[in-house]
Structures are given as structure tokens and as C-alpha cells.
């Protein structure tokens, strides 16, 4: 009997961590055992807390209050030209009252009408590669360095000066870099307020405007420098550097560094991430709106993995099994709460 219970708990943990590996019928059967489900969640949360004990929790209440203050100060949201679509995840791109009237909640991500094509252009010697929502692309730089770019990302470099002294590129969004070693020409990635310098290494850099910047090192070594405070740090394989919303730069060891590149293999992977971060990532991939009716749900943390080939409806169904708040998908909008 004890072995049977342990086997069921193991299977429950597997279902919570990898729900897309189970059928809907299997998930429904497993999660019908509420006591076992709560025990599995407790184990999973404890494991995640241990792995992430140095990562600060986002102040969602502060963000929510900022949204509310912005709504009170202006009767409409001005049109902002030139901002990347990622900024829409932290600013209201429509009148907040409109969403309150329709959904009774707060929109945190906006669907965009954009061309579903990869674009590459050169202006004044600057090469820029644009990757739209819902797509990824591997590009090869003049020195042979490989970069896989995630959805809603852009990579820019000077075609005339690249490799003369340094190999400098600028990134917005997310990219996995496999850098060709060249000790005479350091490779530098400039993104936001950070500059990352390497010789030959493999690392993942994630820099969307609405998130903390994260650099995860898989092999080699790299130096990360804050352009504002001029301080820097060296990180080793298996470590992640984080630039917080408080402009603080720190590093910690991550137990699952390779999982941060799972997006290059067609998977969504979230380890102790807030529900808001998870749904904004889904919004970016599927190009849909995200609305929260329940502000507490924005701060719920989950461990979740699914295939990017799954339909959004299927992923929302999976999320409902592991989320504390009801999630629905209707009219091109993910709605959290009732």
C-alpha cells in the first residue's frame, strides 16, 4: 500500500512538472485525489523555493498601484511611437476603463496586428534582424557565431566595423549565443543597461522590457557589466546573472541551466515563475491579449512545461489543472479570474 501511494505521488509530481506528457483524462484522474495533489504541490514548492531562494519576488502590488495611478492621471493612453511591443506588457496600451467595462480586469499584454514574417534590413551600415511574435530564427554572424533568436526579438550590428577591434552586437528580446572563440576580437552583447563580454562560450540572454534581464551561462565564461553603476561580475557555467528592476546586478547558481534554453527546442519552460510572466510569454508567442480580474493571481508562482506546438486552448486547459485561479481563453484574450 505504501509503495502504491509513493508511486502515485511520483506520478502526480511528474504531471505537475510536465502536464503536456499526459492526456486530459489522465490529468483529470490524477488531480481528482485532492490530498495527493496538495502533498505533491507542497513538495514541488519546497524544491522550487530551495532552488530559487536568492531570487527576489516581484512587487506585483506596487505594479498594480502604478497602473491605477496612471489611469487616474489621464483620461486616455497616448499613442507611443517607436516603443517595442514588449513594453505593452507593463504599460496600458488601451484605456484601462475599456477593459474594466468589458472584462472587469486589468490588461497586462496586448495582441498586435503585425506581419508574421522575419525581416532583415541594413540602414547606414547597421544590420538589424527582426523576429516577430510566434517565430524563432537561427542566424549566423560574419565571424561564424550562431545566434538563435526568440519571438519578438531583434539583433543589430555594424556591418562595416564588426570584428575590426571587437565583435559588438545589440539585442532586444532573447537569444542563445554560441560564440566563436577569437582572443584578439572580444565578443560583446549590449542589451539594456548591461554589456556582456565573452571570448568563446555558449549562453542565453533574455532581455524583454517588462522583465528582469537574465543571462544564463552553459559553457565557457563571461563578464557582465552594468553600464549605469560600472560594476561587473564574472559568471561560471551553471550560473545566472540577473539585473533586477532595482538596477542591482547579482549572480547565483542555477540547478537547471539547460532548461533556460528549452525554448530553442520547442518548449515553454517556467521554473517558479509568476503567472503574469507565464501568460505574458504565451501572449508573445500566440499574439493574444492577457487580462487579470484577480490581481493576487498575478503573483502566483508555478512550475510548468509544455510544447510550443500545442494549441493555446490546450495549454490553458493544462494551466487550469495547476493554477489556483481559473483561466479562460475567449475572443483572442486570456482571462484570469471570474
Phi, psi and omega in degrees: 000316180298318180296323180295319178294320179294321178296320180292322178295319177299318180292325178295317178298319178296321180292322179291323183277327183225066185297333182290350178278355183243154174281164179299323180293319179294318179296317180298319179294313182296313185283357176287340176274091187297321182295315179294323179297315179295321177297318180294319178297320179298318178296316182295316180297322179295319179295317180292321179297321179293319182289334187242024189294343179263002181265127182283146178281138177291146179272084184293322179301319179296318180295317180299316180296325178295319176301314183296319180295320180296323180291324181289329186280339183221144183279342177210159179270125181291153176283127182248114184266136174097347178285146178289158183295337181295333180298336182297346181283343180237355173241150179280122183266352173231166174302122183303323180300328178300314181289327177295321180292322184275314186245347182070029183209191185249127177277127180246352176211142186241132172291146182236145173269094183230156178292133182271057181222149175278133184239141179224127182213155177241123178231118181054041177083356180263116177274128177232131178247122182253130176247121182282177175298146175078010181223160174224161182204135172264130178236155179242123182278166183304332181273359181097353177298134178261136177228126172259120183260134180274177182301146179052054179230158173216142181238132184229140174206158181274114184292336182275328186253350183301120176089356179292311173239310176232161175255095188254130174230156177240133184236135166237127182108229184222138178211144173257119185255131171241094193272131174288132183287132178203097187294339181275342183227086181303147179262125185236129174249119176258126182210118181061233182263013182240149171237128182244125183241134181220168172252300175209116187193172175236124180209159178247129179240125180241120186215070173267146189300330186270004186234165168292141178283136182228132177237117184248123184263127179261323178207159181082211176209158178207158179246130180247129184235132174279121182288339180277309185264354178062014177263156181215174177208155176258135177239152183251165178306136182090001178250157179231130174265137182233133173251106190283168178291352175265014179065028179256138180249123179211167181225154176209162179277131177251137184281346186226057184302320183294335181293337180286351175251011182296338178298332179288344180254014174088026181235149164269133177223123180230119181247103180059042179263154177290153179299326178297317179297319181297313184288328175295323177294320175295320178300321180291321183284317184264356180056062179230163174282153175230125182231133176252123170270336182245107185292330178299328182294338179300331186263357178299138181249137184225157167248120189210138177220137180205162179279141176287351177275348179293150173291153180297323178300319179294320180292319177299321178297318178296318180298326180296335179288331186249351182270151177277346182237144181294138180235131180231156177233117183206141177053046179060028183223132171271125183241127181251125180097162181250000000 
